[in-house]
Tab-separated table of C-alpha atoms in Angstrom:
chain	number	residue	atom	x	y	z
H	19	MET	CA	-0.053	-0.048	0.416
H	20	LEU	CA	1.781	3.594	-0.296
H	21	GLU	CA	0.701	5.942	1.287
H	22	PHE	CA	0.720	10.233	-0.213
H	23	ARG	CA	-0.231	13.111	2.635
H	24	THR	CA	-2.320	16.106	1.247
H	25	GLN	CA	-0.934	17.390	3.938
H	26	GLY	CA	-3.571	20.959	4.735
H	27	PHE	CA	-5.947	20.343	2.732
H	28	ASN	CA	-8.807	17.204	3.606
H	29	GLY	CA	-9.134	14.638	0.271
H	30	TYR	CA	-12.819	15.020	-2.241
H	31	ALA	CA	-12.456	12.835	-5.304
H	32	VAL	CA	-9.229	11.018	-6.687
H	33	LYS	CA	-9.077	9.698	-10.381
H	34	TYR	CA	-6.675	8.430	-12.283
H	35	SER	CA	-5.607	9.776	-15.221
H	36	PRO	CA	-6.865	7.359	-18.486
H	37	PHE	CA	-3.586	7.106	-20.030
H	38	PHE	CA	-1.409	7.381	-17.772
H	39	ASP	CA	-1.347	4.066	-14.943
H	40	SER	CA	1.249	5.682	-13.203
H	41	ARG	CA	-0.750	8.794	-12.403
H	42	ILE	CA	-3.824	10.516	-10.279
H	43	ALA	CA	-5.417	13.311	-9.780
H	44	VAL	CA	-7.028	14.644	-6.217
H	45	ALA	CA	-9.567	17.203	-5.997
H	46	SER	CA	-9.142	18.896	-2.168
H	47	ALA	CA	-10.098	21.392	0.258
H	48	ALA	CA	-9.338	23.260	2.875
H	49	ASN	CA	-10.989	23.084	6.575
H	50	PHE	CA	-12.998	20.406	5.213
H	51	GLY	CA	-14.695	21.657	2.497
H	52	LEU	CA	-15.854	24.151	4.889
H	53	VAL	CA	-14.469	27.040	4.204
H	54	GLY	CA	-10.724	28.247	2.682
H	55	ASN	CA	-9.281	27.339	-0.365
H	56	GLY	CA	-8.296	24.167	-2.602
H	57	ARG	CA	-6.340	22.721	-3.783
H	58	LEU	CA	-5.524	20.214	-6.958
H	59	TYR	CA	-2.930	17.426	-6.336
H	60	ILE	CA	-1.542	15.729	-9.351
H	61	LEU	CA	0.602	13.165	-8.482
H	62	GLY	CA	2.732	10.297	-10.252
H	63	LEU	CA	3.484	7.252	-8.560
H	64	THR	CA	7.355	5.963	-8.994
H	65	PRO	CA	8.664	2.313	-7.276
H	66	LYS	CA	10.458	5.008	-4.812
H	67	GLY	CA	6.866	6.107	-3.672
H	68	ILE	CA	3.658	8.894	-4.358
H	69	VAL	CA	5.598	11.926	-5.362
H	70	THR	CA	4.026	15.466	-6.509
H	71	GLU	CA	4.387	16.780	-10.053
H	72	LYS	CA	1.719	19.629	-10.104
H	73	TRP	CA	-0.356	21.609	-7.661
H	74	PHE	CA	-2.846	24.070	-8.450
H	75	ASP	CA	-4.422	26.518	-5.668
H	76	THR	CA	-8.175	27.860	-6.165
H	77	GLN	CA	-9.932	30.718	-4.330
H	78	ASP	CA	-12.776	27.737	-3.293
H	79	SER	CA	-12.748	24.571	-2.025
H	80	LEU	CA	-12.813	21.137	-5.321
H	81	TYR	CA	-14.797	18.841	-4.563
H	82	ASP	CA	-14.206	16.388	-8.315
H	83	LEU	CA	-12.653	16.180	-11.054
H	84	SER	CA	-12.530	14.678	-14.688
H	85	TRP	CA	-10.180	13.917	-16.165
H	86	SER	CA	-9.997	14.787	-19.958
H	87	GLU	CA	-10.772	11.739	-22.513
H	88	SER	CA	-8.720	13.782	-25.240
H	89	HIS	CA	-6.573	15.651	-24.468
H	90	GLU	CA	-3.501	13.557	-21.701
H	91	ASN	CA	-2.840	16.807	-20.125
H	92	GLN	CA	-5.941	18.375	-19.270
H	93	LEU	CA	-9.011	17.831	-17.007
H	94	VAL	CA	-11.934	19.578	-15.350
H	95	VAL	CA	-12.060	20.603	-11.272
H	96	ALA	CA	-15.841	21.029	-10.020
H	97	ALA	CA	-15.413	24.524	-6.788
H	98	GLY	CA	-17.628	25.228	-4.485
H	99	ASP	CA	-17.647	28.713	-5.964
H	100	GLY	CA	-20.316	27.135	-8.186
H	101	SER	CA	-17.105	27.484	-11.387
H	102	ILE	CA	-16.160	25.215	-13.037
H	103	LYS	CA	-12.509	25.306	-14.429
H	104	LEU	CA	-10.578	23.067	-17.369
H	105	PHE	CA	-6.256	22.553	-15.906
H	106	ASP	CA	-3.683	21.821	-18.879
H	107	ILE	CA	-0.982	20.192	-16.402
H	108	GLY	CA	1.700	21.282	-18.645
H	109	LEU	CA	1.297	24.878	-17.753
H	110	ASP	CA	1.688	26.618	-14.963
H	111	GLU	CA	-0.311	28.437	-11.451
H	112	PHE	CA	-3.965	29.114	-14.242
H	113	PRO	CA	-6.401	26.899	-15.516
H	114	VAL	CA	-6.956	27.372	-19.362
H	115	GLN	CA	-10.840	27.878	-19.009
H	116	SER	CA	-13.207	28.692	-16.797
H	117	TRP	CA	-16.682	28.904	-16.462
H	118	GLN	CA	-19.068	30.166	-13.578
H	119	GLU	CA	-22.964	29.815	-14.247
H	120	HIS	CA	-24.128	26.863	-11.503
H	121	LYS	CA	-25.163	29.297	-8.826
H	122	ARG	CA	-24.662	27.029	-5.683
H	123	GLU	CA	-21.339	24.882	-5.070
H	124	VAL	CA	-20.913	21.867	-8.047
H	125	PHE	CA	-20.151	18.444	-6.547
H	126	ALA	CA	-19.278	16.851	-9.544
H	127	VAL	CA	-17.993	15.981	-12.837
H	128	HIS	CA	-17.665	13.707	-15.626
H	129	TRP	CA	-16.238	13.818	-19.606
H	130	ASN	CA	-17.933	11.231	-22.168
H	131	LEU	CA	-16.130	8.632	-22.349
H	132	VAL	CA	-18.071	8.164	-26.172
H	133	ALA	CA	-17.893	11.297	-27.496
H	134	LYS	CA	-15.086	12.851	-25.745
H	135	ASP	CA	-15.721	16.001	-26.288
H	136	THR	CA	-18.078	17.256	-24.173
H	137	PHE	CA	-18.342	16.802	-19.995
H	138	CYS	CA	-21.210	17.164	-17.270
H	139	SER	CA	-22.018	18.874	-14.434
H	140	SER	CA	-24.110	18.857	-11.710
H	141	SER	CA	-24.655	21.939	-8.067
H	142	TRP	CA	-26.068	22.248	-5.331
H	143	ASP	CA	-28.399	24.268	-7.360
H	144	GLY	CA	-30.576	21.467	-9.101
H	145	THR	CA	-28.928	21.560	-12.549
H	146	VAL	CA	-27.040	19.259	-14.631
H	147	LYS	CA	-25.460	21.304	-17.138
H	148	VAL	CA	-23.310	20.218	-20.645
H	149	TRP	CA	-20.083	21.730	-21.948
H	150	SER	CA	-17.829	21.922	-24.257
H	151	PRO	CA	-14.372	22.515	-23.270
H	152	THR	CA	-14.278	24.665	-26.463
H	153	ARG	CA	-17.127	26.477	-26.215
H	154	THR	CA	-17.388	29.718	-22.843
H	155	SER	CA	-20.826	29.090	-22.030
H	156	SER	CA	-22.156	25.819	-21.292
H	157	LEU	CA	-24.122	23.146	-24.714
H	158	LEU	CA	-27.180	22.914	-22.338
H	159	THR	CA	-29.516	23.143	-18.861
H	160	LEU	CA	-31.212	20.405	-17.290
H	161	PRO	CA	-33.694	20.912	-14.611
H	162	ILE	CA	-33.823	18.840	-11.710
H	163	HIS	CA	-35.383	20.867	-8.757
H	164	SER	CA	-33.563	19.656	-5.562
H	165	CYS	CA	-29.934	19.738	-4.996
H	166	THR	CA	-27.597	17.102	-7.463
H	167	TYR	CA	-24.635	15.066	-6.090
H	168	SER	CA	-23.629	13.008	-8.390
H	169	ALA	CA	-23.923	13.537	-12.906
H	170	SER	CA	-22.093	11.036	-15.626
H	171	PHE	CA	-22.666	10.086	-19.264
H	172	SER	CA	-23.137	6.555	-20.355
H	173	PRO	CA	-20.081	4.936	-21.284
H	174	HIS	CA	-22.546	3.047	-23.391
H	175	SER	CA	-23.873	5.716	-25.259
H	176	PRO	CA	-22.864	9.426	-25.697
H	177	SER	CA	-26.446	10.828	-25.972
H	178	VAL	CA	-27.625	9.527	-22.343
H	179	LEU	CA	-26.527	10.753	-19.289
H	180	THR	CA	-27.884	10.429	-15.547
H	181	ALA	CA	-27.798	12.146	-12.436
H	182	VAL	CA	-28.834	11.266	-9.022
H	183	SER	CA	-29.979	13.646	-6.200
H	184	SER	CA	-31.679	14.505	-2.821
H	185	ASP	CA	-34.603	14.039	-3.475
H	186	SER	CA	-34.054	10.433	-3.330
H	187	HIS	CA	-34.090	9.878	-7.311
H	188	LEU	CA	-31.799	8.981	-9.828
H	189	ARG	CA	-32.761	10.874	-13.617
H	190	LEU	CA	-31.988	9.348	-17.095
H	191	PHE	CA	-32.064	11.993	-19.921
H	192	ASP	CA	-31.243	11.084	-23.084
H	193	LEU	CA	-30.252	14.699	-25.411
H	194	ARG	CA	-31.114	12.324	-28.975
H	195	THR	CA	-35.204	13.232	-28.022
H	196	PRO	CA	-36.841	16.252	-28.459
H	197	PRO	CA	-36.741	19.348	-25.942
H	198	SER	CA	-39.713	19.389	-25.043
H	199	ALA	CA	-41.558	20.378	-21.614
H	200	SER	CA	-39.721	17.396	-20.483
H	201	ASN	CA	-36.141	18.833	-20.845
H	202	HIS	CA	-34.838	15.545	-22.590
H	203	LEU	CA	-36.179	13.460	-19.171
H	204	THR	CA	-36.559	10.086	-20.961
H	205	LEU	CA	-36.845	8.230	-17.328
H	206	THR	CA	-36.368	8.358	-13.115
H	207	ILE	CA	-36.639	5.274	-10.741
H	208	PRO	CA	-37.237	6.393	-6.722
H	209	LEU	CA	-34.249	4.468	-5.770
H	210	HIS	CA	-36.315	4.043	-1.770
H	211	THR	CA	-38.685	2.066	-3.915
H	212	PRO	CA	-38.118	-2.199	-2.294
H	213	PRO	CA	-37.973	-5.165	-4.606
H	214	LEU	CA	-40.335	-6.279	-6.327
H	215	ALA	CA	-42.194	-9.247	-3.942
H	216	ARG	CA	-41.636	-12.707	-5.715
H	217	PRO	CA	-44.133	-15.370	-6.060
H	218	ALA	CA	-45.033	-17.050	-2.636
H	219	GLN	CA	-43.147	-13.966	-1.053
H	220	PRO	CA	-44.607	-10.915	1.034
H	221	SER	CA	-43.814	-7.618	0.000
H	222	ALA	CA	-40.904	-5.817	1.332
H	223	SER	CA	-41.538	-2.794	3.089
H	224	GLY	CA	-40.158	0.553	1.691
H	225	LEU	CA	-37.503	2.949	3.027
H	226	PRO	CA	-37.822	6.625	3.649
H	227	PRO	CA	-36.892	8.139	0.855
H	228	ALA	CA	-33.092	9.568	1.371
H	229	GLU	CA	-30.340	11.858	-0.408
H	230	ALA	CA	-29.002	10.070	-2.828
H	231	LEU	CA	-25.061	10.657	-3.142
H	232	THR	CA	-23.621	8.973	-5.781
H	233	HIS	CA	-24.060	6.951	-8.604
H	234	ASP	CA	-22.296	4.657	-11.381
H	235	TRP	CA	-22.618	3.171	-14.730
H	236	ASN	CA	-21.463	-0.515	-15.018
H	237	LYS	CA	-19.257	-0.515	-17.449
H	238	TYR	CA	-20.077	-4.064	-19.440
H	239	ARG	CA	-23.741	-4.360	-18.686
H	240	ASP	CA	-25.394	-0.638	-20.014
H	241	THR	CA	-28.400	-0.803	-18.596
H	242	ILE	CA	-27.597	-1.609	-15.176
H	243	ILE	CA	-26.608	1.181	-12.924
H	244	ALA	CA	-25.238	1.394	-8.916
H	245	ALA	CA	-26.412	3.939	-7.174
H	246	ALA	CA	-25.731	4.894	-3.127
H	247	GLY	CA	-26.022	7.294	-0.494
H	248	VAL	CA	-27.737	8.428	2.982
H	249	ASP	CA	-29.219	5.436	4.239
H	250	ARG	CA	-25.349	3.573	3.892
H	251	MET	CA	-27.469	1.126	1.036
H	252	ILE	CA	-26.107	0.173	-2.222
H	253	ARG	CA	-28.588	-0.413	-5.074
H	254	THR	CA	-28.111	-1.408	-8.615
H	255	PHE	CA	-30.902	-0.395	-11.564
H	256	ASP	CA	-31.916	-2.193	-14.330
H	257	ILE	CA	-33.338	0.727	-16.521
H	258	ARG	CA	-35.422	-1.478	-18.983
H	259	ALA	CA	-37.627	-2.562	-16.092
H	260	PRO	CA	-37.792	1.103	-13.473
H	261	HIS	CA	-40.626	0.301	-11.511
H	262	GLN	CA	-39.926	-3.420	-10.485
H	263	GLY	CA	-37.474	-1.494	-8.096
H	264	PRO	CA	-33.467	-2.540	-7.284
H	265	VAL	CA	-31.865	-5.520	-8.937
H	266	ALA	CA	-29.146	-6.036	-5.492
H	267	VAL	CA	-30.192	-4.573	-2.273
H	268	LEU	CA	-26.494	-4.506	-0.063
H	269	PRO	CA	-26.633	-3.061	2.827
H	270	GLY	CA	-23.487	-3.090	5.153
H	271	HIS	CA	-22.112	0.382	5.720
H	272	ASP	CA	-23.113	1.969	8.615
H	273	TYR	CA	-22.377	5.740	8.024
H	274	ALA	CA	-23.795	7.292	4.520
H	275	VAL	CA	-22.081	5.889	1.872
H	276	ARG	CA	-20.041	8.962	-0.688
H	277	LYS	CA	-18.943	6.751	-3.422
H	278	VAL	CA	-19.443	3.937	-5.639
H	279	ALA	CA	-17.142	2.759	-8.685
H	280	TRP	CA	-18.178	-0.208	-10.035
H	281	SER	CA	-14.492	-2.473	-11.673
H	282	PRO	CA	-12.762	-1.174	-15.630
H	283	HIS	CA	-12.362	-5.592	-15.125
H	284	LEU	CA	-14.686	-7.741	-13.972
H	285	SER	CA	-19.098	-7.483	-14.279
H	286	ASP	CA	-20.146	-7.554	-11.315
H	287	VAL	CA	-18.267	-6.085	-8.846
H	288	LEU	CA	-17.836	-2.908	-7.193
H	289	LEU	CA	-15.974	-0.272	-5.223
H	290	SER	CA	-17.609	1.366	-2.311
H	291	ALA	CA	-16.595	4.950	0.164
H	292	SER	CA	-18.393	6.108	2.852
H	293	TYR	CA	-18.187	8.046	5.987
H	294	ASP	CA	-17.433	5.231	8.065
H	295	MET	CA	-14.171	5.031	7.339
H	296	THR	CA	-14.269	2.214	4.878
H	297	CYS	CA	-13.404	0.921	1.589
H	298	ARG	CA	-15.491	-1.917	0.156
H	299	VAL	CA	-15.394	-4.368	-1.598
H	300	TRP	CA	-18.859	-6.000	-3.730
H	301	SER	CA	-19.926	-8.875	-5.777
H	302	ASP	CA	-23.855	-7.724	-7.157
H	303	GLY	CA	-24.727	-11.523	-6.989
H	304	SER	CA	-24.794	-11.539	-11.711
H	305	ALA	CA	-21.563	-13.372	-11.913
H	306	MET	CA	-21.937	-17.434	-12.117
H	307	GLY	CA	-21.222	-19.313	-9.141
H	308	VAL	CA	-21.668	-16.021	-7.014
H	309	GLU	CA	-25.576	-16.836	-6.757
H	310	ALA	CA	-24.632	-20.796	-6.351
H	311	GLU	CA	-22.483	-19.935	-3.285
H	312	ASN	CA	-25.588	-18.622	-2.038
H	313	ARG	CA	-27.987	-20.157	-1.890
H	314	GLY	CA	-30.071	-19.817	0.803
H	315	ASN	CA	-32.320	-16.378	1.295
H	316	MET	CA	-30.272	-14.468	-1.033
H	317	GLY	CA	-29.309	-16.883	-4.123
H	318	ASN	CA	-33.378	-17.418	-4.862
H	319	GLY	CA	-34.430	-13.749	-4.644
H	320	GLU	CA	-35.713	-13.861	-1.477
H	321	MET	CA	-34.716	-10.541	0.908
H	322	SER	CA	-32.579	-11.607	4.217
H	323	TYR	CA	-32.877	-9.283	6.737
H	324	ASP	CA	-29.928	-8.452	9.426
H	325	GLY	CA	-28.406	-6.335	11.608
H	326	PRO	CA	-29.933	-3.748	14.521
H	327	MET	CA	-31.866	-1.410	11.304
H	328	GLY	CA	-33.122	-4.438	9.498
H	329	GLY	CA	-30.682	-4.317	6.532
H	330	MET	CA	-31.765	-5.592	3.777
H	331	SER	CA	-29.935	-7.283	1.183
H	332	TYR	CA	-31.171	-9.629	-2.301
H	333	GLY	CA	-29.706	-10.192	-4.612
H	334	GLY	CA	-27.220	-12.955	-3.904
H	335	GLY	CA	-24.561	-9.730	-3.311
H	336	LYS	CA	-22.288	-9.427	-0.823
H	337	GLU	CA	-19.284	-8.457	0.976
H	338	MET	CA	-16.055	-9.521	0.113
H	339	GLY	CA	-13.682	-7.692	1.423
H	340	ARG	CA	-12.580	-3.580	2.855
H	341	MET	CA	-9.910	-1.590	3.808
H	342	GLY	CA	-10.111	-0.194	7.152
H	343	ARG	CA	-7.089	2.139	7.235
H	344	HIS	CA	-8.641	5.572	6.832
H	345	THR	CA	-8.556	7.124	9.955
H	346	GLU	CA	-11.618	10.105	9.019
H	347	PHE	CA	-14.614	9.866	6.441
H	348	VAL	CA	-13.257	8.262	3.027
H	349	MET	CA	-14.856	10.106	-0.165
H	350	GLY	CA	-13.197	9.129	-2.739
H	351	VAL	CA	-12.729	6.246	-5.348
H	352	ASP	CA	-11.711	4.798	-8.669
H	353	TRP	CA	-9.989	1.787	-10.240
H	354	CYS	CA	-6.224	1.699	-12.120
H	355	MET	CA	-7.598	0.883	-15.696
H	356	PHE	CA	-3.825	-0.857	-16.508
H	357	GLY	CA	-2.038	-3.882	-15.426
H	358	ALA	CA	-3.874	-6.062	-12.794
H	359	GLU	CA	-6.861	-5.952	-11.739
H	360	GLY	CA	-7.387	-5.393	-8.096
H	361	TRP	CA	-5.406	-1.864	-7.751
H	362	CYS	CA	-7.980	1.483	-6.883
H	363	ALA	CA	-6.928	4.754	-5.144
H	364	SER	CA	-9.066	6.505	-2.064
H	365	CYS	CA	-8.750	9.321	-0.172
H	366	GLY	CA	-10.737	11.356	2.493
H	367	TRP	CA	-10.775	13.124	5.011
H	368	ASP	CA	-7.978	12.334	6.972
H	369	GLU	CA	-5.416	13.852	4.675
H	370	ARG	CA	-4.550	10.598	2.895
H	371	VAL	CA	-4.055	8.734	-0.638
H	372	LEU	CA	-3.864	5.382	-0.357
H	373	ILE	CA	-2.897	3.276	-3.107
H	374	TRP	CA	-3.684	-0.655	-3.041
H	375	ASP	CA	-4.646	-3.352	-4.303
H	376	VAL	CA	-8.813	-4.864	-3.177
H	377	ARG	CA	-7.598	-8.732	-3.670
H	378	ALA	CA	-5.420	-7.918	-0.528
H	379	VAL	CA	-8.310	-7.211	1.711
H	380	MET	CA	-10.436	-9.932	0.310
H	381	GLY	CA	-12.700	-11.423	3.886
H	382	GLN	CA	-11.099	-9.174	5.733
C-alpha cells in the first residue's frame, strides 16, 4: 500500500489518468470544504512512492474532478463557488478555461467517455449542465429541481446521462429526444422503492426516501446502474425495468455511502467509500457461482434481514472485503484501468491518499 499526505487539505475525489497508469489527480479542500481554498494535486506513482508532479491552488474548495478523454494533460474540477475550471498540467498556475454559471456549489463533473468532446456537471442549485471545453458557455441545462450530488454520462452512449439528487431519485436524460417540456428526461427511478415481490414471498417494506450521493454505470452491462447515499444501502437498478425496484441491495456500511465505482475489469464487482471510514468491495451477485454460493435466502431472490436496523440484502450480492486504513470520512475511490485487475486509489478527510490492491483485502 502506498500513501501520500495532502497536508492541510482534505481529499474529496481521486481519479486515475485514462492515459497513464502512473498518474492520479486529487481534488481537495482546506477546512473540510467548509471554508477556504482548494488544491488540485497531480501525483506520480513511482518505485520510490507517490511524488507530487504539480499542484494548482484555487480560491474555493474543490469537490470533484474528471480527466479529459481527448487531451492527456487536461482535466476539469468542480468548485465550491459554483465555478468549473479546466487545467492543463503542462502549464503553470492558472486554468486555461473557467466557467461560472452554476448558482451554488458544483459537486460533480464527468467527461463523456464515448464522444470525448463534452462533459457534464451537477450542482446544489438543482441543475445538470453539459459543456464543451472549446465553448465559453454551457451547451445545455437540465433541471433537476433538487440538490444534485452526482451526474454521469453513460459509458455506452454519448447522448445518455444520469443524475441522482437529494430527493432520492435517479433521472435519465436522452439528449437525442426532442427538447420538449420534459427537457430530455426519459426515465425517473425512485431509489427507495423496495424490490419487487416474488411469487409466494411477502412484499418487502419500503424505506423512507434519503439523499442519494453517488451513482455509477456498469462498464459491461449497459443497462445496470449502482446508486447509494445517506441510507447506507447500495442498490443496483436495471433501466429496462424501472418500476420493478432494485436488482440487488447491498447493506453493510455504518454511515452514508459517499462514492461507488464499478470495476473496469469485472462486471459484477464494485467499490464503495463511506463516512464510516472504510472502502468496501462487493459482488452484486450477477456472476456465475455467486448465487450458488449464496443459495440461502439471497440466492433465490428472497430478502434477508440482518443487523439492529433491519438491513435488507437482496439479489445474491455480498461484501467481499474492506479496507479500513483511513481515519476519517472516505470521500473518493477509483479503479486503475491498467495492469493487473484490482488496484485502486482512495482519499479522505484524513489528508491521505492511499493506493492499494483490492485482492489484498478480500475476506477482511
